[in-house]
Amino acid sequence: MKAEIIPYTDKYASNFRDMNLAWLEKYFFVEEHDREVLEQAEDYIINKGGFIFFALVNNEVAGTVALINEKEGFELSKMAVIPVFQGQKIGQQLLKFCINFAKIKGWDKLIIYSSTLLENAIYLYRKYGFKE
């Protein structure tokens, strides 16, 4: 299934928050700072030089990802795909988009922090050349 990848618009701010809260609640504990970042993504990510993208399928938000501007480089973070679209390569499309975006920007690396509990995510990151 081919998704259209679009940049952040506040129209989808609640989608960004809700998708990320859903997977955090499923696998981990949602800390207050996580909630703040997700509820104020424009302040915490966009206004600090970062980027948020959405994957749309038939004009419906299927997934999201953020590139957060950190001291050591850009961190690929907050990637989430809603359950009905999981298994349809939406995450791979978001990941490939971010890799190409980084190349266009001339960045020499992307950083990912993940948990070994997220086996599918770890597999995907390794598949696209990320190293531990």
Coordinates of C-alpha atoms in Angstrom, one line a residue:
M1 CA 0.0 0.0 0.0
K2 CA 1.5 3.3 -1.1
A3 CA 1.3 6.2 1.3
E4 CA 1.7 9.9 0.6
I5 CA 4.2 11.4 3.0
I6 CA 3.5 15.0 4.0
P7 CA 5.1 17.5 6.4
Y8 CA 3.6 18.5 9.7
T9 CA 0.5 20.5 9.8
D10 CA -1.3 21.3 13.1
K11 CA -4.4 19.7 11.5
Y12 CA -2.8 16.4 12.4
A13 CA -1.3 17.3 15.8
S14 CA -3.8 15.2 17.6
N15 CA -3.0 12.2 15.4
F16 CA 0.7 12.5 16.2
R17 CA -0.1 12.6 19.9
D18 CA -2.6 9.8 19.9
M19 CA -0.6 7.4 17.8
N20 CA 2.5 7.8 19.9
L21 CA 0.6 7.6 23.2
A22 CA -1.1 4.4 22.0
W23 CA 2.2 2.5 21.4
L24 CA 3.8 4.0 24.6
E25 CA 0.9 2.8 26.7
K26 CA 1.0 -0.6 25.0
Y27 CA 4.7 -1.3 25.6
F28 CA 5.9 1.1 28.3
F29 CA 4.8 3.7 30.8
V30 CA 3.9 7.2 29.6
E31 CA 6.0 9.7 31.5
E32 CA 4.9 13.3 32.0
H33 CA 7.7 14.6 29.7
D34 CA 6.5 12.2 26.9
R35 CA 3.0 13.6 27.3
E36 CA 4.3 17.2 27.1
V37 CA 6.3 16.6 24.0
L38 CA 3.4 14.8 22.3
E39 CA 0.9 17.4 23.2
Q40 CA 3.2 20.3 22.3
A41 CA 5.0 18.8 19.4
E42 CA 5.3 22.1 17.6
D43 CA 7.1 23.7 20.5
Y44 CA 9.3 20.7 21.3
I45 CA 10.1 19.4 17.8
I46 CA 9.3 21.8 15.0
N47 CA 10.3 25.1 16.6
K48 CA 13.6 23.5 17.6
G49 CA 14.6 22.7 14.0
G50 CA 13.0 19.3 13.9
F51 CA 10.5 17.8 11.5
I52 CA 7.3 15.7 11.7
F53 CA 5.9 13.8 8.8
F54 CA 2.6 11.9 8.3
A55 CA 1.8 9.0 6.1
L56 CA -1.6 9.4 4.5
V57 CA -3.5 6.5 2.8
N58 CA -6.6 7.7 0.9
N59 CA -6.3 11.0 2.8
E60 CA -6.4 9.1 6.2
V61 CA -3.5 9.4 8.6
A62 CA -1.9 5.9 8.7
G63 CA 1.4 6.7 10.4
T64 CA 3.8 9.4 11.6
V65 CA 7.5 10.0 12.4
A66 CA 9.6 12.8 13.8
L67 CA 13.2 13.9 13.2
I68 CA 14.3 15.6 16.4
N69 CA 17.2 18.1 16.3
E70 CA 19.6 16.9 19.0
K71 CA 23.2 18.0 19.9
E72 CA 24.7 14.9 18.4
G73 CA 22.5 15.0 15.2
F74 CA 19.0 14.3 14.2
E75 CA 17.1 11.5 16.0
L76 CA 14.5 9.5 14.1
S77 CA 11.8 9.2 16.8
K78 CA 8.1 8.9 17.5
M79 CA 7.4 6.6 14.6
A80 CA 4.0 5.0 14.9
V81 CA 1.5 3.3 12.6
I82 CA -2.1 2.9 13.6
P83 CA -3.0 -0.8 14.0
V84 CA -5.3 -1.1 11.0
F85 CA -2.4 -0.1 8.7
Q86 CA 0.3 -2.2 10.5
G87 CA 1.9 -4.9 8.3
Q88 CA 1.3 -2.8 5.1
K89 CA 4.8 -1.4 4.9
I90 CA 3.8 2.1 6.1
G91 CA 6.7 2.1 8.7
Q92 CA 9.1 1.2 5.9
Q93 CA 7.9 4.0 3.7
L94 CA 8.3 6.5 6.6
L95 CA 11.8 5.2 7.4
K96 CA 12.9 5.3 3.7
F97 CA 11.5 8.8 3.4
C98 CA 13.5 10.0 6.5
I99 CA 16.7 8.4 5.2
N100 CA 16.2 10.1 1.8
F101 CA 15.3 13.4 3.6
A102 CA 18.5 13.2 5.6
K103 CA 20.6 12.6 2.4
I104 CA 18.9 15.6 0.7
K105 CA 19.7 17.7 3.8
G106 CA 23.3 16.5 3.7
W107 CA 23.2 14.9 7.2
D108 CA 25.9 12.3 7.7
K109 CA 23.8 10.2 10.1
L110 CA 20.5 9.6 11.8
I111 CA 20.3 8.4 15.4
I112 CA 17.7 6.0 16.7
Y113 CA 17.1 5.0 20.3
S114 CA 14.9 2.0 20.7
S115 CA 14.0 -0.8 23.0
T116 CA 14.7 -4.5 22.4
L117 CA 11.0 -5.0 23.4
L118 CA 10.1 -3.5 20.0
E119 CA 11.4 -6.5 17.9
N120 CA 9.6 -5.4 14.7
A121 CA 11.1 -1.9 15.0
I122 CA 14.6 -3.3 15.6
Y123 CA 14.3 -5.6 12.6
L124 CA 13.3 -2.7 10.4
Y125 CA 16.1 -0.4 11.6
R126 CA 18.7 -3.2 11.0
K127 CA 17.2 -3.9 7.6
Y128 CA 17.8 -0.3 6.6
G129 CA 21.4 -0.3 7.7
F130 CA 21.2 1.1 11.3
K131 CA 23.8 -0.3 13.6
E132 CA 23.8 -0.7 17.4

